[in-house]
Short mmCIF file of C-alpha atoms and ligand atoms in Angstrom, two decimals:
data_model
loop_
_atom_site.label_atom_id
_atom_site.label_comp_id
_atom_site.label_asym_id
_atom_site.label_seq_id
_atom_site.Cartn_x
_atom_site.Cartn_y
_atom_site.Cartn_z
CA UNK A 296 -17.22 -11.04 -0.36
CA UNK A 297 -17.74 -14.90 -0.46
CA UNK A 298 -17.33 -17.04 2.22
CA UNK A 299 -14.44 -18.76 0.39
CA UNK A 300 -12.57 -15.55 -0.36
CA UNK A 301 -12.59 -14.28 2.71
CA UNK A 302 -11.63 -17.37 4.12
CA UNK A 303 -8.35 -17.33 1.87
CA UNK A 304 -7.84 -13.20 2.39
CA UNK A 305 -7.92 -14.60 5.88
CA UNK A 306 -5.53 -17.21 6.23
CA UNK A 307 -3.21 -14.51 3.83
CA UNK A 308 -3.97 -12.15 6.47
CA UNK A 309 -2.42 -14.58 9.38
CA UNK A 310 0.67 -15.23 7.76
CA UNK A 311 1.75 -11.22 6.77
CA UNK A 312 1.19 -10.50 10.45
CA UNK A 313 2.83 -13.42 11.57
CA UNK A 314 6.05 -12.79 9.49
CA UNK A 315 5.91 -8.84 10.24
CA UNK A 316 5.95 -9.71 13.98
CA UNK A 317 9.03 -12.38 13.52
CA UNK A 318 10.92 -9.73 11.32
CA UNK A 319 10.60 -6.72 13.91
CA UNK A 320 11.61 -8.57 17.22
CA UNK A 321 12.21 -5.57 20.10
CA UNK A 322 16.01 -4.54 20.16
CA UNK A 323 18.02 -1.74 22.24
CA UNK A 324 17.15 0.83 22.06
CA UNK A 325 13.50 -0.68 23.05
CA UNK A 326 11.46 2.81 22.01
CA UNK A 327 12.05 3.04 18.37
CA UNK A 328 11.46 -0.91 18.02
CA UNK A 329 8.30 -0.19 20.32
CA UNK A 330 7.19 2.79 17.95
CA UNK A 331 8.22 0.50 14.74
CA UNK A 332 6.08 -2.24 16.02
CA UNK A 333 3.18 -0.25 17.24
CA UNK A 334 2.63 1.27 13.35
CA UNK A 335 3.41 -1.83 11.52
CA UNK A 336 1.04 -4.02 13.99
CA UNK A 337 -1.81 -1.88 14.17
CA UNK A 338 -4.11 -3.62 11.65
CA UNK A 339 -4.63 -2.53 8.23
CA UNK A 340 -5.72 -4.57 5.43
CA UNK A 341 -2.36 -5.76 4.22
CA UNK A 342 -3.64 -5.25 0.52
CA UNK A 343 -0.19 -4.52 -0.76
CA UNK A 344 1.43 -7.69 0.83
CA UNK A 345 -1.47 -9.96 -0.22
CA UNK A 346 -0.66 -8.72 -3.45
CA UNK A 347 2.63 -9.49 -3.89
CA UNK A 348 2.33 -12.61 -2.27
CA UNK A 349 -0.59 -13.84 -4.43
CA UNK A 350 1.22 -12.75 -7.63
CA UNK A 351 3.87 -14.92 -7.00
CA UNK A 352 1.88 -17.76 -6.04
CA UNK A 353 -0.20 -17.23 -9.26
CA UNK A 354 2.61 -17.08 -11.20
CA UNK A 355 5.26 -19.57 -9.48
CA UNK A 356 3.28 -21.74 -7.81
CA UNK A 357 4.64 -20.50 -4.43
CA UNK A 358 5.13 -17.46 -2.64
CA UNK A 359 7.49 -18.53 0.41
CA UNK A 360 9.87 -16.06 -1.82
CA UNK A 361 7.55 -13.44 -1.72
CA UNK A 362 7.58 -13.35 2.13
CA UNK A 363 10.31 -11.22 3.35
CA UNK A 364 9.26 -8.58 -0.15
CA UNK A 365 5.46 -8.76 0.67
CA UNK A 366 6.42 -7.22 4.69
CA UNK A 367 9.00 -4.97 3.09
CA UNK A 368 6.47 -3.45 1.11
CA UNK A 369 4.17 -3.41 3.94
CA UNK A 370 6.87 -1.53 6.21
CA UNK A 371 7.29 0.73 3.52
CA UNK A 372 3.62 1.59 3.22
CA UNK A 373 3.89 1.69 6.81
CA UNK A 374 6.44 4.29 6.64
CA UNK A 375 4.77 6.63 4.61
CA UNK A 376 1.28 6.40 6.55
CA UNK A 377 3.69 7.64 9.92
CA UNK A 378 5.09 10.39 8.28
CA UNK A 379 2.08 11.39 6.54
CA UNK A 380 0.36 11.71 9.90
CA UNK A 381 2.88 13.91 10.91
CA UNK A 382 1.99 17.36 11.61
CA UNK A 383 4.19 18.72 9.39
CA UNK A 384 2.50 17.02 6.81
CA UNK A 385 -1.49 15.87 6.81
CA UNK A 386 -1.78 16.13 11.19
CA UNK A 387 -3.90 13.28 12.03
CA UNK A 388 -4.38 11.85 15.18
CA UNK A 389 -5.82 8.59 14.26
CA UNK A 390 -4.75 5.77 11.75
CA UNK A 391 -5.64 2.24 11.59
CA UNK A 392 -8.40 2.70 14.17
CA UNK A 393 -5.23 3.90 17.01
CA UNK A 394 -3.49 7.08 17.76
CA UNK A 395 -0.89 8.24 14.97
CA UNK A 396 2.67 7.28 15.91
CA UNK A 397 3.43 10.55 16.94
CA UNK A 398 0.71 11.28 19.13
CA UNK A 399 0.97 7.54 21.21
CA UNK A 400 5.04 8.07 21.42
CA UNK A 401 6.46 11.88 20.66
CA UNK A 402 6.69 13.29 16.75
CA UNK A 403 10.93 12.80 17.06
CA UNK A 404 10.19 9.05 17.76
CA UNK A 405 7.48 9.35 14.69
CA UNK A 406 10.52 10.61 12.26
CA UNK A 407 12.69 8.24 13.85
CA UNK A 408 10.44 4.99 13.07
CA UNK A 409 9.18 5.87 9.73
CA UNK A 410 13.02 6.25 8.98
CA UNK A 411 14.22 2.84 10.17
CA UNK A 412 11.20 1.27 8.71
CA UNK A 413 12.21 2.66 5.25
CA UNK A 414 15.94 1.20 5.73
CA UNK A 415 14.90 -1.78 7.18
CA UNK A 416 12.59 -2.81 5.15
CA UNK A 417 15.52 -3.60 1.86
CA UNK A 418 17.64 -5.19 4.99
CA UNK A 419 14.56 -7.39 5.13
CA UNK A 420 14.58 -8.47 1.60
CA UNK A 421 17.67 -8.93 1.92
CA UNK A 422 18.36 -10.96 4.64
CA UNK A 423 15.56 -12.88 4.56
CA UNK A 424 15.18 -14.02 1.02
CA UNK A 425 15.51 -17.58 0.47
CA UNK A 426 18.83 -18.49 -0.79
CA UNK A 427 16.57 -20.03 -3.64
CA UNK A 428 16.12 -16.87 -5.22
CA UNK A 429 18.35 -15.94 -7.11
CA UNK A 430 20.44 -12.45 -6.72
CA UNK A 431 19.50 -10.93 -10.26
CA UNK A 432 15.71 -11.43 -8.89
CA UNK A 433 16.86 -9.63 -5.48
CA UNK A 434 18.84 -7.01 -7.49
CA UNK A 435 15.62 -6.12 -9.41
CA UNK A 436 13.50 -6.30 -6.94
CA UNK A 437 15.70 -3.45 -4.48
CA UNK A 438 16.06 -1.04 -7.61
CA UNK A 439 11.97 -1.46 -8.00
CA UNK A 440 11.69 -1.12 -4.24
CA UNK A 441 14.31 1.96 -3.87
CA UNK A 442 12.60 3.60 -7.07
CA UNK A 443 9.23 3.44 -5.72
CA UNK A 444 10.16 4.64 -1.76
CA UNK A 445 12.05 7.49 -3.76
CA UNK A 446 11.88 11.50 -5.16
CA UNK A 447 10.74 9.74 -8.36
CA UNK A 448 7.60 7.90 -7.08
CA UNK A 449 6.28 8.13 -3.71
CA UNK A 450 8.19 11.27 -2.78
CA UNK A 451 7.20 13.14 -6.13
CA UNK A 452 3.25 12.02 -5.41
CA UNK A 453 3.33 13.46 -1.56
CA UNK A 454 5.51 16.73 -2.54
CA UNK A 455 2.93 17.50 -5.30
CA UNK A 456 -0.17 16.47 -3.39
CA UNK A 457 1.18 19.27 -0.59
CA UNK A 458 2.19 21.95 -3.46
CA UNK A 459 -1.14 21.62 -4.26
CA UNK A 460 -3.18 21.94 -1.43
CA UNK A 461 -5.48 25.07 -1.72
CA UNK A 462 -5.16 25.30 -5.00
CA UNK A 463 -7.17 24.64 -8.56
CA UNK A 464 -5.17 21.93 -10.42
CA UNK A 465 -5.80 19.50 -13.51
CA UNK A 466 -6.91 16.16 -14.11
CA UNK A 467 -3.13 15.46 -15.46
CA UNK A 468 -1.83 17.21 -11.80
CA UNK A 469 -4.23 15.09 -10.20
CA UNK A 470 -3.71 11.92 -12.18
CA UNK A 471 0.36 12.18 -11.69
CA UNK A 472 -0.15 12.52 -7.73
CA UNK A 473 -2.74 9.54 -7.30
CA UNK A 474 -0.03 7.84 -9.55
CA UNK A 475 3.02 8.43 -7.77
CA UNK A 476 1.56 8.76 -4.04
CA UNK A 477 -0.59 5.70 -4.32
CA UNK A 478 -0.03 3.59 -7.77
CA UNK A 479 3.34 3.37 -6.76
CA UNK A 480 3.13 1.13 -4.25
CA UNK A 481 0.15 -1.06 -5.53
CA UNK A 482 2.83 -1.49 -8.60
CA UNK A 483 5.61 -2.28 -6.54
CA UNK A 484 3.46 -4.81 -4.96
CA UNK A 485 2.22 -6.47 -8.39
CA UNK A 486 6.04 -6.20 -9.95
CA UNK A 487 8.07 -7.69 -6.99
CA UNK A 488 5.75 -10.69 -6.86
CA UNK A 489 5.88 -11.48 -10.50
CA UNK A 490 9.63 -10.92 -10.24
CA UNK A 491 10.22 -12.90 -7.35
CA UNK A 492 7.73 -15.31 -9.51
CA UNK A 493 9.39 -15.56 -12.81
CA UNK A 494 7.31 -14.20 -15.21
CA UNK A 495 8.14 -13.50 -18.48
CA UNK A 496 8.15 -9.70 -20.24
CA UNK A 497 4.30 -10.16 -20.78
CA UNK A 498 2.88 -11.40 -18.27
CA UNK A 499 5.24 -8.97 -16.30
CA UNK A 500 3.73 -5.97 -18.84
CA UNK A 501 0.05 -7.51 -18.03
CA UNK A 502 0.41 -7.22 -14.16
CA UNK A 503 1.97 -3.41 -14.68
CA UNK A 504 -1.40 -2.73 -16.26
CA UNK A 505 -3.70 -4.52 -13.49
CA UNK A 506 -1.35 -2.76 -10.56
CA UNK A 507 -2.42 0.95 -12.53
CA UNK A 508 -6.10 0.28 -12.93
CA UNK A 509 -6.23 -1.39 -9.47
CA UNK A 510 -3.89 1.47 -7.73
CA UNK A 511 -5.91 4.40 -9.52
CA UNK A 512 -9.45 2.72 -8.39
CA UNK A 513 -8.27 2.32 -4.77
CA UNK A 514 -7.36 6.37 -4.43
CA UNK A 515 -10.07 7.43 -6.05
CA UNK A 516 -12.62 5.03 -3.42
CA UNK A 517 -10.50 6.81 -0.77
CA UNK A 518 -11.11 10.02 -1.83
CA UNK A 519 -15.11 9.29 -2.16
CA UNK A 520 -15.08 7.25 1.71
CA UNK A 521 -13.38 10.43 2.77
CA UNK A 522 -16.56 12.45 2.08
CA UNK A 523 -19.41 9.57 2.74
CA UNK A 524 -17.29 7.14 5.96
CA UNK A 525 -17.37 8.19 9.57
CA UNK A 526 -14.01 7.93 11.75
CA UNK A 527 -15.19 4.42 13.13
CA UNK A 528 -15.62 3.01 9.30
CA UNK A 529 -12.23 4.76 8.39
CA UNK A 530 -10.25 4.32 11.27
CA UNK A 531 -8.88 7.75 10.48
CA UNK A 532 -10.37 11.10 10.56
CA UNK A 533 -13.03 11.56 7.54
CA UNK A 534 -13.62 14.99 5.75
CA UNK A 535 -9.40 16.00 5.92
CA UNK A 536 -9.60 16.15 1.76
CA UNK A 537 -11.97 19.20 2.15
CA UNK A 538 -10.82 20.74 5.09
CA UNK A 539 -7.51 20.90 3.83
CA UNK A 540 -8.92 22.13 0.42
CA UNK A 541 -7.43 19.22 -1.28
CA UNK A 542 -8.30 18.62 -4.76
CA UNK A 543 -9.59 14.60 -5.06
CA UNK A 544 -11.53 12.68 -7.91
CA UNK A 545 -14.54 13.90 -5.90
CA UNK A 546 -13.92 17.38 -6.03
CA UNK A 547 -12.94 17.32 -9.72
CA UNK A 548 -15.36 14.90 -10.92
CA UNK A 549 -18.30 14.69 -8.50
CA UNK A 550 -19.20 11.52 -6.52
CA UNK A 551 -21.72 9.94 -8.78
CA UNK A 552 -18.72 10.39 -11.87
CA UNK A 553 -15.61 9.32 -9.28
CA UNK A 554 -17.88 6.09 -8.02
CA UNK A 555 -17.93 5.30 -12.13
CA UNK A 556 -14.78 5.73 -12.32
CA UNK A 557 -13.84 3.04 -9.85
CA UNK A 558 -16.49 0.46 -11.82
CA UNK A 559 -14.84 1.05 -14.73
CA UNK A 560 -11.43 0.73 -13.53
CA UNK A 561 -12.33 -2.53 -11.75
CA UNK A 562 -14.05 -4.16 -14.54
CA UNK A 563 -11.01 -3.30 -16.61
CA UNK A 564 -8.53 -4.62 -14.30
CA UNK A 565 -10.75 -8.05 -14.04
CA UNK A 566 -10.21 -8.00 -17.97
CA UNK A 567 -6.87 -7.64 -18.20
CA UNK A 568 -6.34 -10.71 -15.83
CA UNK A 569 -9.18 -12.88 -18.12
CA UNK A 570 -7.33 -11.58 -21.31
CA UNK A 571 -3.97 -13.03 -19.99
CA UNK A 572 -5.18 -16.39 -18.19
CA UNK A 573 -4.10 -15.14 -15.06
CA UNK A 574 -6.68 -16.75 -12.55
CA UNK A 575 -6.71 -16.23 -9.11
CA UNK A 576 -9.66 -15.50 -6.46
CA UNK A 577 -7.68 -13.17 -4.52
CA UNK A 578 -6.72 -10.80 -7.38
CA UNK A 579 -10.10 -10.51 -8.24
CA UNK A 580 -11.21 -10.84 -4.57
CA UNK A 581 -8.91 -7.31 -4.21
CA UNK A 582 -10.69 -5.85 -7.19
CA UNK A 583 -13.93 -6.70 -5.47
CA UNK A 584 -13.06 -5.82 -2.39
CA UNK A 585 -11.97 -2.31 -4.05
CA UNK A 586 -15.06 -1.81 -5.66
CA UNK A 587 -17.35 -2.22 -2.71
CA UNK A 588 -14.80 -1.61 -0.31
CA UNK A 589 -15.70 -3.99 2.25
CA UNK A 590 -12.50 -5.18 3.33
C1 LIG B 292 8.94 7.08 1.20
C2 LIG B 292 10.65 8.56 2.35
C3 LIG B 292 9.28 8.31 1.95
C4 LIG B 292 8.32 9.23 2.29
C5 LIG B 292 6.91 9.04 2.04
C6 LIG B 292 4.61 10.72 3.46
C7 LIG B 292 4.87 10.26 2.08
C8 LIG B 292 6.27 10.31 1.60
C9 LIG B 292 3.92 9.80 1.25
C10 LIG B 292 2.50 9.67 1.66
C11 LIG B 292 1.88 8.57 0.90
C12 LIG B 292 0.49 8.31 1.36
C13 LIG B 292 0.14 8.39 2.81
C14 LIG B 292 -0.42 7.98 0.45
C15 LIG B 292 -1.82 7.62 0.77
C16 LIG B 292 -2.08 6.25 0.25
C17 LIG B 292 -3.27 5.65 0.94
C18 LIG B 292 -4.60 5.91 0.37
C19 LIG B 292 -3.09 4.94 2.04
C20 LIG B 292 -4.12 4.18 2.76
O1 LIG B 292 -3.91 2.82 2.42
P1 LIG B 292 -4.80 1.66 3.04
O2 LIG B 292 -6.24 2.08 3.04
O3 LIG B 292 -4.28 1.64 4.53
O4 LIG B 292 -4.47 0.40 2.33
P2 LIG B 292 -4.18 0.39 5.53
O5 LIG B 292 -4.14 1.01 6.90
O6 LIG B 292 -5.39 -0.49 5.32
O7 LIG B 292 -2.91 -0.32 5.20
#
């Protein structure tokens, strides 16, 4: 990544953990803010937020109304990594380069935290909101938010991807879980910030478009570093997909096809941004940092 991009992915980097700290101060009863705070704070590379930040800014000029959405979404994402660890669902003991929730506090506290984060995070938006904003924009934005946490997005991705664990599926089975588990979130991300932004029905259509090739590049590069990165590169355990006889772009496709698959994706996201003037280092920085996956 250049010097200059990084610099910027940097300074957006500061401010998300900044704000995520300010908007999760400790409160009675001090071990499910603890728990809350451990997940949220552990790192990460705040993709999602930077996302919906930078659309904004790209599109507004701004993004100080993008704030309290961009750590929303983050506590959302946050959310979903907890339970996902759970061992109930995928078992890990390591995310984000730490123990899971459950195994640093107990898996009742785990539950417990991934459900305040997902009801905290709409208090968030909100609460803290700028008064600027106006509540149509806020109104939108929860429904997107609500829609995407819910048995219609995220939920219908996960309860798929664990129907179909062990089993031979289709591209289309495979394609509607990397949409709903993943996508949904990277689209959420894309949306609220051009909401939040103002932008009109096509720029609004264009970003849609970018969030799907970006979101459907950035599962498919997690299901390749899952076979090829070690738990030190990951921060979580490699190898899971196989072991738990998941079906991933890599096991459908092959590596050398999936790793095509994410060029292609990322040089079509890159064009729809050119096609509709939308210029901005970090979108393209997050495309780039997709495709090689050095972030
Ligand atoms: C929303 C109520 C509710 C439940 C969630 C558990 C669950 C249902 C969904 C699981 C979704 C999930 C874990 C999808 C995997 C997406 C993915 C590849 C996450 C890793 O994202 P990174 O690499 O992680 O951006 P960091 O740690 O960098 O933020």
């Amino acid at each position: 990544m250049e010097q200059n991009t990084k610099k910027q992915f940097d300074e957006y980097i500061n401010l998300i953990e900044q704000k995520l700290d300010e908007f999760l101060p400790v409160q009675y009863p001090q071990e499910i803010w603890e728990s809350m705070r451990y997940s949220v704070l552990a790192g990460g590379k705040r993709l999602r937020p930077m996302l919906c930040l930078e659309t904004c800014k790209v599109i507004s000029g701004s993004f100080a109304q993008a704030i309290p959405t961009a750590c929303a979404i983050e506590m959302l994402h946050t959310q979903s990594l907890i339970h996902d660890d759970l061992p109930c669902m995928d078992n890990d003991d390591y995310r984000r380069g730490k123990l899971t929730n459950h195994k640093k506090f107990s898996e009742s506290t785990a539950v417990l935290a991934g459900d305040a984060l997902l009801s905290f995070a709409p208090q968030i938006i909100i609460q803290k909101t700028p008064k600027t904003v106006s509540n149509d924009k806020i109104l939108k934005v929860l429904e997107e938010f609500l829609i995407s946490a819910g048995a219609e997005k995220l939920i219908a991705g996960q309860v798929v991807d664990i129907a179909s664990e062990g089993k031979q599926i289709d591209k289309q089975t495979l394609t509607f879980i990397h949409e709903n588990k993943t996508g949904a979130l990277f689209k959420l991300s894309l949306r609220a910030g051009a909401i939040l932004g103002g932008a009109d029905e096509k720029t609004l259509q264009a970003v849609t478009l970018f969030a799907q090739k970006l979101g459907l590049a950035f599962q498919i590069m997690d299901d390749i570093l899952d076979v090829t990165s070690t738990l030190e590169e990951l921060g979580k355990t490699p190898g899971k997909d196989a072991l738990e006889e998941k079906a991933t772009y890599v096991s459908l496709y092959g590596l050398e096809e999936a790793k095509k698959q994410v060029a292609s994706l990322c040089a079509c996201a890159c064009d729809i941004l050119k096609e509709n003037n939308i210029k901005s280092t970090i979108l393209t920085g997050v495309v780039k940092s997709i495709a090689e996956r050095v972030c």
